[in-house]
PDB file of C-alpha atoms and ligand atoms in Angstrom:
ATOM      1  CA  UNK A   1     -23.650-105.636   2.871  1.00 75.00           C
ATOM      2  CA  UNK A   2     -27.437-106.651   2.758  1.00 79.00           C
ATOM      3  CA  UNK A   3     -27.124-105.626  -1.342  1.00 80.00           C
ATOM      4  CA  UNK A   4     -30.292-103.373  -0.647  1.00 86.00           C
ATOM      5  CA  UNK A   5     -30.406-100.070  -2.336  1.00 88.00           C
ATOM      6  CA  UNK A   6     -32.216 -97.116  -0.070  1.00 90.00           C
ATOM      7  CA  UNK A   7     -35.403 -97.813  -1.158  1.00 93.00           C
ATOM      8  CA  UNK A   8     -35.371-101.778  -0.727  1.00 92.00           C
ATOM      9  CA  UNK A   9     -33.860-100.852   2.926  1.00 89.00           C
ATOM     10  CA  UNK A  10     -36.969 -98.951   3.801  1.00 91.00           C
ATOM     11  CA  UNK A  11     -39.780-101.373   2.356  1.00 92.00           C
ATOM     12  CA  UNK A  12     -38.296-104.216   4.296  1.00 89.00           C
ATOM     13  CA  UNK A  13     -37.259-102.412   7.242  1.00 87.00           C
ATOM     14  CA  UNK A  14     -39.063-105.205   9.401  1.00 88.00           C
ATOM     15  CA  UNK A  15     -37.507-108.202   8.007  1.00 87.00           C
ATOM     16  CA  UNK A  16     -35.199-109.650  10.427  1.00 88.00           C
ATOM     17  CA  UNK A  17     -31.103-109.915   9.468  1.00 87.00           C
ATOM     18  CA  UNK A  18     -29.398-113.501   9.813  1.00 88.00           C
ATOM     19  CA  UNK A  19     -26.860-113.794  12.733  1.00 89.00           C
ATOM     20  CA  UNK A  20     -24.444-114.002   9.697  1.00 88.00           C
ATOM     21  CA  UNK A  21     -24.982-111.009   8.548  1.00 86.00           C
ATOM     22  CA  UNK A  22     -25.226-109.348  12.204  1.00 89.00           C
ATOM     23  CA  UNK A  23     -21.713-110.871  12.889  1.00 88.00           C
ATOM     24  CA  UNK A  24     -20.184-109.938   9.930  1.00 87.00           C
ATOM     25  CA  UNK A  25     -21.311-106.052  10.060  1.00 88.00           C
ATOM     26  CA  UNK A  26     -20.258-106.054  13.777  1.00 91.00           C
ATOM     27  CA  UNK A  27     -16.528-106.821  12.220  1.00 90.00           C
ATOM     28  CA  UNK A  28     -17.576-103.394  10.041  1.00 92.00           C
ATOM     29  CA  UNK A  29     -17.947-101.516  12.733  1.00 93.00           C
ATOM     30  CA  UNK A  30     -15.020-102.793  14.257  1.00 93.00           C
ATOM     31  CA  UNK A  31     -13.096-101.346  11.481  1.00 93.00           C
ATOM     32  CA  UNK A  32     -14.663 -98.494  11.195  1.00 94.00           C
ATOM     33  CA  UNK A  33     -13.796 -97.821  14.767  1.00 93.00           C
ATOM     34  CA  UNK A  34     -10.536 -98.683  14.390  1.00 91.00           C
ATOM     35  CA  UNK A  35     -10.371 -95.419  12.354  1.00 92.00           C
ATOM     36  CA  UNK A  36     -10.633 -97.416   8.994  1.00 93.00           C
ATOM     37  CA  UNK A  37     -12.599 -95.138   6.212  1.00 93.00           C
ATOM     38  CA  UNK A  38     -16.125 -96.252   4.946  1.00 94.00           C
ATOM     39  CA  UNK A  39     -14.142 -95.470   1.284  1.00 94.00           C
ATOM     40  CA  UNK A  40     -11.391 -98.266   2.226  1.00 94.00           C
ATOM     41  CA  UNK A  41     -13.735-100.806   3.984  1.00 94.00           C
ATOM     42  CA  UNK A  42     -15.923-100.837   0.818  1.00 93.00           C
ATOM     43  CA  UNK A  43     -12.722-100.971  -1.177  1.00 95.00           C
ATOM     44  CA  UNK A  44     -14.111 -97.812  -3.571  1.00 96.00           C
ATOM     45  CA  UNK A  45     -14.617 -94.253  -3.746  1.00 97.00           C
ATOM     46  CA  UNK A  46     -15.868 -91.373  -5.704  1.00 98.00           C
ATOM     47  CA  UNK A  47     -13.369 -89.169  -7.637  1.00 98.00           C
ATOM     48  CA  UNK A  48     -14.401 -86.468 -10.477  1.00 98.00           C
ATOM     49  CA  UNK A  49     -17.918 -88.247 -11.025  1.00 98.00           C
ATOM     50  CA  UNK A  50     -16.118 -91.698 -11.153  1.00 98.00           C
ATOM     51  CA  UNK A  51     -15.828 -94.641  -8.821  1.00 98.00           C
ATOM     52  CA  UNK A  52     -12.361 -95.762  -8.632  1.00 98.00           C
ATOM     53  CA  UNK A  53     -11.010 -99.070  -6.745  1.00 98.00           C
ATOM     54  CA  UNK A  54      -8.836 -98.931  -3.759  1.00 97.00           C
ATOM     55  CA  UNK A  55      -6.226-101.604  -2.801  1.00 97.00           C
ATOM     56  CA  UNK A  56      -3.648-101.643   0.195  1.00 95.00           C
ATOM     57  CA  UNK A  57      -1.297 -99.523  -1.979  1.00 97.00           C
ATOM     58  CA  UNK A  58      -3.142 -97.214  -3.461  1.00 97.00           C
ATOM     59  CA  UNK A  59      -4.457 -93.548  -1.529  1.00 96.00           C
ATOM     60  CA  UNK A  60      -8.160 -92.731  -1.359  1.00 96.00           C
ATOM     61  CA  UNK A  61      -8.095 -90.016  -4.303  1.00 97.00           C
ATOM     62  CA  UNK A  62      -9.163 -86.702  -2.429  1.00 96.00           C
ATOM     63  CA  UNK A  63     -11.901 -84.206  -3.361  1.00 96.00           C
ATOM     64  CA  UNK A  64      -8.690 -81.479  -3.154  1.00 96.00           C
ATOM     65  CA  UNK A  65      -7.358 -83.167  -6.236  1.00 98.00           C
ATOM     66  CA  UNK A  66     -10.296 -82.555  -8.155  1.00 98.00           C
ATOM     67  CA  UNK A  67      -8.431 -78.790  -9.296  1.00 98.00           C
ATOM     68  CA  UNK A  68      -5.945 -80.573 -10.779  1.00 98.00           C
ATOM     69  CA  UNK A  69      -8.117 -82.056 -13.313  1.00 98.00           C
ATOM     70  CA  UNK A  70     -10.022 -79.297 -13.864  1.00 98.00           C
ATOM     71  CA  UNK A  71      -7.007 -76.692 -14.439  1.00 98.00           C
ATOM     72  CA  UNK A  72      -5.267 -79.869 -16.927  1.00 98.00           C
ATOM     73  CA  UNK A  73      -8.479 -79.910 -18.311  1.00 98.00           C
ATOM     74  CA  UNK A  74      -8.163 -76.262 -19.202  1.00 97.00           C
ATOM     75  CA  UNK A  75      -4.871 -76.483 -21.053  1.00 97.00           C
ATOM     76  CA  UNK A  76      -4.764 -79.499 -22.529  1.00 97.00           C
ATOM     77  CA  UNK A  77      -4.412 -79.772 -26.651  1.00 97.00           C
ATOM     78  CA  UNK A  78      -6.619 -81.490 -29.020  1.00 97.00           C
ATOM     79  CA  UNK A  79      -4.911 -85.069 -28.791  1.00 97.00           C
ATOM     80  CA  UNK A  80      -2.735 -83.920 -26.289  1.00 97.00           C
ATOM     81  CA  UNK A  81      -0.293 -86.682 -24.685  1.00 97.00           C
ATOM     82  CA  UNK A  82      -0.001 -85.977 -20.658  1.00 98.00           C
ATOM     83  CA  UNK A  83       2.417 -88.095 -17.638  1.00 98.00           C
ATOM     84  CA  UNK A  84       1.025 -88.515 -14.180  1.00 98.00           C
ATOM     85  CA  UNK A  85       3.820 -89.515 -11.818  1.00 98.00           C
ATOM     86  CA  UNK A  86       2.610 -91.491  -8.706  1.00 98.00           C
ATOM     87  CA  UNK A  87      -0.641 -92.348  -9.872  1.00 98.00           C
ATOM     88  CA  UNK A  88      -1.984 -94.807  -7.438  1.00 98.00           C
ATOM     89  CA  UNK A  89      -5.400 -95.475  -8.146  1.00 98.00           C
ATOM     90  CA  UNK A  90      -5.037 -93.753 -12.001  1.00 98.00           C
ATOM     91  CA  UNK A  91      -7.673 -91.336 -10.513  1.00 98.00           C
ATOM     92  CA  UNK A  92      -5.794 -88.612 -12.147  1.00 98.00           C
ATOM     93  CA  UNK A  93      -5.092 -89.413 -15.766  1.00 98.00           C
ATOM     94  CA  UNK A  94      -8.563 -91.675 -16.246  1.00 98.00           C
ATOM     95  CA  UNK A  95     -10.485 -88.642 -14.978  1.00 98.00           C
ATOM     96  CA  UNK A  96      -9.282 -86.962 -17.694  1.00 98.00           C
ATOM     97  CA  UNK A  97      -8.832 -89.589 -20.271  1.00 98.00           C
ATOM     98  CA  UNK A  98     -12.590 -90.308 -19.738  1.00 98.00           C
ATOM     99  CA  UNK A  99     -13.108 -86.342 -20.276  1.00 98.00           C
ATOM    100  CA  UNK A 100     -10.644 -86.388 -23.582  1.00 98.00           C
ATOM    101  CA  UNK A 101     -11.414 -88.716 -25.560  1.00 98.00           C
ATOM    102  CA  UNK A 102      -8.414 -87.418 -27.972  1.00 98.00           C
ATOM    103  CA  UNK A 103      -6.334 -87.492 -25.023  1.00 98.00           C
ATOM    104  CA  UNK A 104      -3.748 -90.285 -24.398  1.00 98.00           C
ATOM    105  CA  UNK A 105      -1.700 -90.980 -21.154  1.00 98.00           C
ATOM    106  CA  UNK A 106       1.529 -92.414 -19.590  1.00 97.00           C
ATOM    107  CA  UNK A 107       1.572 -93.071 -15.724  1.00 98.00           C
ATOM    108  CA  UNK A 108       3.720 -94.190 -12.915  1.00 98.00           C
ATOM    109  CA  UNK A 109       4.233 -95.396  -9.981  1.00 98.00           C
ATOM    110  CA  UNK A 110       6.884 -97.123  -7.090  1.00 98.00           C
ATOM    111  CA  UNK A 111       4.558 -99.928  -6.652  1.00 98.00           C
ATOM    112  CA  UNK A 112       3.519-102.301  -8.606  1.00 98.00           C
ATOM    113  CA  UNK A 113       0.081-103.044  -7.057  1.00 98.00           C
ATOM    114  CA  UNK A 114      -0.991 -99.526  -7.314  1.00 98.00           C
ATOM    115  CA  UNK A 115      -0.211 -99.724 -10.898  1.00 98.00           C
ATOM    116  CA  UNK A 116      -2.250-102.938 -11.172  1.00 98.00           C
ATOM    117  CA  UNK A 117      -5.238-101.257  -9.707  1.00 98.00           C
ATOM    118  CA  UNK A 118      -4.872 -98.283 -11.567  1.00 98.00           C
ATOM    119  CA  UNK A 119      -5.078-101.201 -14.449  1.00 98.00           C
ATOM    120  CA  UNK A 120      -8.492-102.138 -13.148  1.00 98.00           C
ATOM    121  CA  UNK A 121      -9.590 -99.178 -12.769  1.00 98.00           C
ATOM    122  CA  UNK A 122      -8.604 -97.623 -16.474  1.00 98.00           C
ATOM    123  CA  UNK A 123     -10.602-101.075 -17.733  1.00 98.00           C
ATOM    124  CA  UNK A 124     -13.623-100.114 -15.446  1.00 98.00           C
ATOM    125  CA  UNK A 125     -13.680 -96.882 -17.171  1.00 98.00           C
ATOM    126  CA  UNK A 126     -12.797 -98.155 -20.858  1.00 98.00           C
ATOM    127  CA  UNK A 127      -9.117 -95.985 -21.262  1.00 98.00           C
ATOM    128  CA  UNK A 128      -6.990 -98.813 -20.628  1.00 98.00           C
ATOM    129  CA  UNK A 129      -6.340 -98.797 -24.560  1.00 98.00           C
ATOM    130  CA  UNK A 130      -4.756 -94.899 -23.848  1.00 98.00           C
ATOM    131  CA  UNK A 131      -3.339 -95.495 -20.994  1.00 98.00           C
ATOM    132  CA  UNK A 132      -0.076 -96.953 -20.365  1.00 97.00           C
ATOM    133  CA  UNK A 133       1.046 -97.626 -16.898  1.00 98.00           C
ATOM    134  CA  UNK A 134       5.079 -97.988 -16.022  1.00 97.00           C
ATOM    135  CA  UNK A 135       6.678 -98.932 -13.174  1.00 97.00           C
ATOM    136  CA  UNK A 136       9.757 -97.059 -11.899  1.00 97.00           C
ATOM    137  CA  UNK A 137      10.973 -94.169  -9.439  1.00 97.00           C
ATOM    138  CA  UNK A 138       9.782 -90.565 -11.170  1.00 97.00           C
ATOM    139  CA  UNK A 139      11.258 -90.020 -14.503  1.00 97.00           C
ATOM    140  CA  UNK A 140      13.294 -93.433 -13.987  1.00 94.00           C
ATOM    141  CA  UNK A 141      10.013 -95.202 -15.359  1.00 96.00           C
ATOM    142  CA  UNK A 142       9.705 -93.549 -18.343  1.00 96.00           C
ATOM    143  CA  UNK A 143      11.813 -95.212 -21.201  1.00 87.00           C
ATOM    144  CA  UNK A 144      10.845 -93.814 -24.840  1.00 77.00           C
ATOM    145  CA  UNK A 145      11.875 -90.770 -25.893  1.00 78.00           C
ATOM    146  CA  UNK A 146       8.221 -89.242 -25.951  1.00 88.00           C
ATOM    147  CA  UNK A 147       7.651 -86.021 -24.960  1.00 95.00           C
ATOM    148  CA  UNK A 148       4.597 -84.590 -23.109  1.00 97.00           C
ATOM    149  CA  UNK A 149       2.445 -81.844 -23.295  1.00 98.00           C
ATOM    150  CA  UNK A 150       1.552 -81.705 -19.830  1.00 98.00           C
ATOM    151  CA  UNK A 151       3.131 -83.367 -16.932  1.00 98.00           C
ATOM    152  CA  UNK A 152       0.919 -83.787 -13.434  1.00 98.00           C
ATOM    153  CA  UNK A 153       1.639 -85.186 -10.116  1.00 98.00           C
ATOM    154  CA  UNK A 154      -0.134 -84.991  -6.599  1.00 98.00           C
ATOM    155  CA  UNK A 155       3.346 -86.488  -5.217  1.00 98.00           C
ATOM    156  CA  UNK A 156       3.534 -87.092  -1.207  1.00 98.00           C
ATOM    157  CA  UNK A 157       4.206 -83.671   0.332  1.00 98.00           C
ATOM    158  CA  UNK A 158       4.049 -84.440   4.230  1.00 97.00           C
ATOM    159  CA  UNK A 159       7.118 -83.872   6.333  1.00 97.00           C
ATOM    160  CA  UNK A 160       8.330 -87.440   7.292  1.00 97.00           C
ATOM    161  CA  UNK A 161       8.273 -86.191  11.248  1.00 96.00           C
ATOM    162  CA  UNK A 162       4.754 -84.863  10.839  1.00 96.00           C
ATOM    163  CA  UNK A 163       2.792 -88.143   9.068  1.00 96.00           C
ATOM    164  CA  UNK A 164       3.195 -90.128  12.375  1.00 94.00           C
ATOM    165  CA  UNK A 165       0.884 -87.289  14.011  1.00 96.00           C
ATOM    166  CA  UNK A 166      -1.898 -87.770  11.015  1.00 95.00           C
ATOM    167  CA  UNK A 167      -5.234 -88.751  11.958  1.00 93.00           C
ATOM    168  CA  UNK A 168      -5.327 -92.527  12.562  1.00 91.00           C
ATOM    169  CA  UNK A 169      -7.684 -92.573   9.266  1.00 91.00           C
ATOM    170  CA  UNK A 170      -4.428 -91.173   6.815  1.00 94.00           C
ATOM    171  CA  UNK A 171      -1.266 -92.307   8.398  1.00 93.00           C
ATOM    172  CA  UNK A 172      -2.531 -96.061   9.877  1.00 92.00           C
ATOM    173  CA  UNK A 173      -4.854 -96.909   6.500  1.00 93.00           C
ATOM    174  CA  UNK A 174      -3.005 -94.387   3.425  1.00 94.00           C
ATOM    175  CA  UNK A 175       0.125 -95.819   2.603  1.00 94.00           C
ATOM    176  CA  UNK A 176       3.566 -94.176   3.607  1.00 94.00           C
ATOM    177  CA  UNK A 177       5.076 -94.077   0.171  1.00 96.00           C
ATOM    178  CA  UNK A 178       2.067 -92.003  -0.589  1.00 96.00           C
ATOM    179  CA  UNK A 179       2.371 -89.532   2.148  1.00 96.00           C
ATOM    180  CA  UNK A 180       5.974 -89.310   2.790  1.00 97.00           C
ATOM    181  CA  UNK A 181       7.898 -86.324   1.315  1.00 97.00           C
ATOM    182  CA  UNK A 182      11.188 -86.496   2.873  1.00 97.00           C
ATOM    183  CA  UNK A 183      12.348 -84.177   5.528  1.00 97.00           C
ATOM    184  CA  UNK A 184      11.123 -81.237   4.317  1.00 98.00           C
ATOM    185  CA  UNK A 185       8.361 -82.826   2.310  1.00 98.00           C
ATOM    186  CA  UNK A 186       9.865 -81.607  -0.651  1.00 98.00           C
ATOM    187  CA  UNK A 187      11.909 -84.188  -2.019  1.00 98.00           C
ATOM    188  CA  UNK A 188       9.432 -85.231  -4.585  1.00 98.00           C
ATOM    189  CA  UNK A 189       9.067 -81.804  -5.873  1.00 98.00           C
ATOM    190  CA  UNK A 190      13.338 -81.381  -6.360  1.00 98.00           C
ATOM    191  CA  UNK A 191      13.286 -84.198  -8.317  1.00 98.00           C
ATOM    192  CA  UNK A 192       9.717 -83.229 -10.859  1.00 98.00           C
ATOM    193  CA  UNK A 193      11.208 -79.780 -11.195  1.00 98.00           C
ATOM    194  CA  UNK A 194      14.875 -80.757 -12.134  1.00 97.00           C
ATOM    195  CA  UNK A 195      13.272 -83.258 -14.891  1.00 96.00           C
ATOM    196  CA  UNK A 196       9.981 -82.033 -16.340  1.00 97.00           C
ATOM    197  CA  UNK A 197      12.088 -80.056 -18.387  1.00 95.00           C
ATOM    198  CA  UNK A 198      13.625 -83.267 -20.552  1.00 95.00           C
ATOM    199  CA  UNK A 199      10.150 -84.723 -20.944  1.00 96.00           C
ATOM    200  CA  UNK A 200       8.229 -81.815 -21.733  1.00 97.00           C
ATOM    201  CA  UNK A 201       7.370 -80.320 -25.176  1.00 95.00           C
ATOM    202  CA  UNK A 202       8.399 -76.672 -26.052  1.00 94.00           C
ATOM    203  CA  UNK A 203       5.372 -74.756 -24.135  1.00 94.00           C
ATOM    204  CA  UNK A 204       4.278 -77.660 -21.714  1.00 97.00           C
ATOM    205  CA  UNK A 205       2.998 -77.378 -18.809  1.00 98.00           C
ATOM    206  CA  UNK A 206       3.963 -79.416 -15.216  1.00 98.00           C
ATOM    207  CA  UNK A 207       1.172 -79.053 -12.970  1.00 98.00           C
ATOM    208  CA  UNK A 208       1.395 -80.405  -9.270  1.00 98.00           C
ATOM    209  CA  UNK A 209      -0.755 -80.721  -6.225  1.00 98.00           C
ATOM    210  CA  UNK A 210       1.063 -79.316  -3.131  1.00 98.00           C
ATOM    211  CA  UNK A 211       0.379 -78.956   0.538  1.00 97.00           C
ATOM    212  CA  UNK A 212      -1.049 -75.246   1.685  1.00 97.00           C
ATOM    213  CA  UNK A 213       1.849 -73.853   3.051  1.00 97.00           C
ATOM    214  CA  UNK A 214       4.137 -75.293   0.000  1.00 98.00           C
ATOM    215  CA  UNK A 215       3.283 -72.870  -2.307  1.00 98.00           C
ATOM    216  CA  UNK A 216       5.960 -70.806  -2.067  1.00 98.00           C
ATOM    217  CA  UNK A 217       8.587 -73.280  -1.962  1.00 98.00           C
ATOM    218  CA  UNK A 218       7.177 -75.343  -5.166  1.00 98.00           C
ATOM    219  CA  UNK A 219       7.320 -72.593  -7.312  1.00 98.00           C
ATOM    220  CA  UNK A 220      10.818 -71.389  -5.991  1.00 98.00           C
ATOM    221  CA  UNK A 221      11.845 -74.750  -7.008  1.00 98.00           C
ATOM    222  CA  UNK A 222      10.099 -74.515 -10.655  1.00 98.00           C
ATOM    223  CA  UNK A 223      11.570 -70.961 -11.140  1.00 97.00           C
ATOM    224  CA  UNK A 224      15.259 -72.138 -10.232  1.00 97.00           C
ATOM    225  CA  UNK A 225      15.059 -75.223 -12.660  1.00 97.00           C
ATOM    226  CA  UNK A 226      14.134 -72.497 -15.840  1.00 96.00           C
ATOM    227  CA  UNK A 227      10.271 -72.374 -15.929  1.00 97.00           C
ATOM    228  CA  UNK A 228       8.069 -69.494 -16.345  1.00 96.00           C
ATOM    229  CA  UNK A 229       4.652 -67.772 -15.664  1.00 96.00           C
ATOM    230  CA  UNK A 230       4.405 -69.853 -12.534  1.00 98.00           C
ATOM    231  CA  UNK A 231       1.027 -69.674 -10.220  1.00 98.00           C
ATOM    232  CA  UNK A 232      -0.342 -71.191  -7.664  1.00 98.00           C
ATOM    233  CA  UNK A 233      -4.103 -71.806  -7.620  1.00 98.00           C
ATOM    234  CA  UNK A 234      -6.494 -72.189  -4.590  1.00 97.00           C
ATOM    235  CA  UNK A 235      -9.184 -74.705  -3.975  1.00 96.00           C
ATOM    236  CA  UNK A 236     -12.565 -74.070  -3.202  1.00 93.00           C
ATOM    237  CA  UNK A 237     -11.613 -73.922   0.780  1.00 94.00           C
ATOM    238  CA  UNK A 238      -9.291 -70.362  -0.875  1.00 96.00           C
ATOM    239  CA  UNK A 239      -6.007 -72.936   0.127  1.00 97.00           C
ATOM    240  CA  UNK A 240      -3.250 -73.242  -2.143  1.00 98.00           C
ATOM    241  CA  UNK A 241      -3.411 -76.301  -3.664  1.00 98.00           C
ATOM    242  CA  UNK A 242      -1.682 -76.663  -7.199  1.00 98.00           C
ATOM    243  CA  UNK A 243       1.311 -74.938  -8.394  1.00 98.00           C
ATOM    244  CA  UNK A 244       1.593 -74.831 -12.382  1.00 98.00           C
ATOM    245  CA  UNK A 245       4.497 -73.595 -14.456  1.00 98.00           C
ATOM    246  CA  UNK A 246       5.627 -73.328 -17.817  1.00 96.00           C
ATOM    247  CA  UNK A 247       7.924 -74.765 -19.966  1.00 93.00           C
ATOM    248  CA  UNK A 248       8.638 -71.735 -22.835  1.00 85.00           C
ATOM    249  CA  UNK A 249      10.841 -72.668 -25.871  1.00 66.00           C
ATOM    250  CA  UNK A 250      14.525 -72.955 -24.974  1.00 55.00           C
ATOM    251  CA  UNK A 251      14.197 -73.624 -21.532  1.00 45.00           C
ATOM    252  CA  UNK A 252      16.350 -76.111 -19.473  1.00 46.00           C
ATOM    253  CA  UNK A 253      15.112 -77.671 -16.574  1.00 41.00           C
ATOM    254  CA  UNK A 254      18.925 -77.590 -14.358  1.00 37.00           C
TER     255      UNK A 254
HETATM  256  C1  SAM B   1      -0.103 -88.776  -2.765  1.00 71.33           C
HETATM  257  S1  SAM B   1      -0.158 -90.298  -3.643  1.00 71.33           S
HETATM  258  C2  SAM B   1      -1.126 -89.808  -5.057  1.00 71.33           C
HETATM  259  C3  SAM B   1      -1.897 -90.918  -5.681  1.00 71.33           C
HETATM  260  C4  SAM B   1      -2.874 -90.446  -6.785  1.00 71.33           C
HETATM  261  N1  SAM B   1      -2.164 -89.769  -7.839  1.00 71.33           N
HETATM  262  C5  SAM B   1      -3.913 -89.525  -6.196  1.00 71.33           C
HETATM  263  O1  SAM B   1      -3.871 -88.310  -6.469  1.00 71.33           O
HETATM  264  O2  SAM B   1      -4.774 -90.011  -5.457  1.00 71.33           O
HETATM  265  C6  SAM B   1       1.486 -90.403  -4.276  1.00 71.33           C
HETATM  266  C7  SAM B   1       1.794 -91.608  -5.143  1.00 71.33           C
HETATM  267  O3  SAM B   1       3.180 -91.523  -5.501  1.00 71.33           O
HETATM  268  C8  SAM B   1       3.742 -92.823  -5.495  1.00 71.33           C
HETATM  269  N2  SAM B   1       5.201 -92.667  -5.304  1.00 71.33           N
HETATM  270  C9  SAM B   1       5.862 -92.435  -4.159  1.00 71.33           C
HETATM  271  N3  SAM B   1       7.188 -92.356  -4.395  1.00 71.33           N
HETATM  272  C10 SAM B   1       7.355 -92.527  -5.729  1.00 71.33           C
HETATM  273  C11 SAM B   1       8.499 -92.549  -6.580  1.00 71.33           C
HETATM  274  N4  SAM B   1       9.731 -92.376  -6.087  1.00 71.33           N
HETATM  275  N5  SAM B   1       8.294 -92.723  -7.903  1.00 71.33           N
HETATM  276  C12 SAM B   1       7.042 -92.908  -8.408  1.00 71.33           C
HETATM  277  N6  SAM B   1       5.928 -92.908  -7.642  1.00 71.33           N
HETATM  278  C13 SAM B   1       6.081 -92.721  -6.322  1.00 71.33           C
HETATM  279  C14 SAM B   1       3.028 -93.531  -4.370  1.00 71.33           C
HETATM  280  O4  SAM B   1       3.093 -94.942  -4.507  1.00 71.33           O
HETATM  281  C15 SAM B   1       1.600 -92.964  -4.496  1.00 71.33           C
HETATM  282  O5  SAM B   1       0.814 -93.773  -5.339  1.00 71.33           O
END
């Protein structure tokens, strides 16, 4: 708010602030107290080394998400093509794009001003030429017939009952159509593992981010629709946190 980096702050630590400025960081705190994140008042946050933009529609990107870029990282080919699904803020594929520079990227979201600040963002970070962005509901965005070689989604995953008892920070600031996962909180996950299939080359992989006690269920749900040499990997607090599976020549996704 003063535009005074650390070191300015402490060499002019006597000067006196205008009742301007006083007034306007006393509506600040009054967010903040609300329960508003620092991240969301500032309108940015940090995300695999890279500040991303935040608008009303869009989640904070999470530290926890961080595996997922790391494990797609892993696996991804030289000039690989990959489809985030629910991308918000793009933190996901621009992490990676900015990490692969052979890489190229489709993602997609429900709403379209998510998708136009995962626009800015992918222009802050110069992949908006391999990224393209497409609105739509899951695979319903998607149009070509392109196939992928790895398909990622953090999707929401909280029961519907459980997001009203959220701390005021997640369910009164992050948007519901980002936490919301039907009754179960599954519903997202039905509909990834019934399609990934269709979309996926021979030997893909669909990676998603899933809630700690999900990990079970996910990969029940990725076994039943034909994939193979499913896991589920832990974060660095030892929760389970992403399930991955694989899509082996001449399987169908039911
Ligand atoms: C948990 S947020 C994840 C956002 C971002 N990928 C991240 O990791 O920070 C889920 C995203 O899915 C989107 N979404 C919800 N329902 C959707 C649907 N039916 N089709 C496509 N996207 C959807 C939301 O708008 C939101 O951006």
């Amino acid at each position: 708010m003063l535009g005074l980096d650390a070191l300015q702050l402490a060499l002019n630590e006597s000067e006196t602030v205008s009742n301007t400025l006083t007034s306007s960081l006393a509506e600040v705190l009054k967010r903040r107290l609300s329960g508003e994140s620092v991240a969301r008042i500032i309108g940015h946050r940090e995300f695999y080394g890279l500040d991303f933009g935040l608008n009303a529609a869009t989640l904070e990107p999470r530290p926890d998400t961080e595996l997922l870029i790391d494990l797609a990282l892993d696996v991804l080919p030289e000039g690989g093509r990959l489809l985030d699904m629910g991308t918000g803020t793009g933190c996901i594929p621009i992490a990676l794009l900015v990490n692969r520079p052979d890489a190229g990227a489709v993602a997609t979201d429900l709403n379209m001003e998510a998708l136009a600040q995962a626009g800015d963002n992918a222009r802050r970070h110069g992949v908006e030429r391999r990224l393209t962005l497409l609105l739509g509901d899951w695979f319903g965005a998607l149009g070509s017939e392109e196939r992928f070689d790895l398909i990622l989604s953090n999707p929401p995953y909280i029961e519907s009952a459980v997001v009203e008892t959220l701390a005021a920070e997640v369910k009164d600031f992050d948007p519901l159509l980002a936490l919301d996962g039907g009754p179960d909180g599954l519903a997202p996950y039905r509909v990834i593992a019934a399609g990934a299939g269709d979309w996926l080359r021979d030997g893909g992989r669909v990676m998603v981010e899933i809630g700690f006690d999900q990990g079970e269920a996910v990969s029940a749900l990725f076994a039943a629709a034909g994939f193979e040499a499913i896991s589920v990997h832990k974060d660095l607090a030892g929760l389970d946190r992403v399930v991955s599976a694989h899509h082996l020549k001449g399987a169908k996704a039911s």
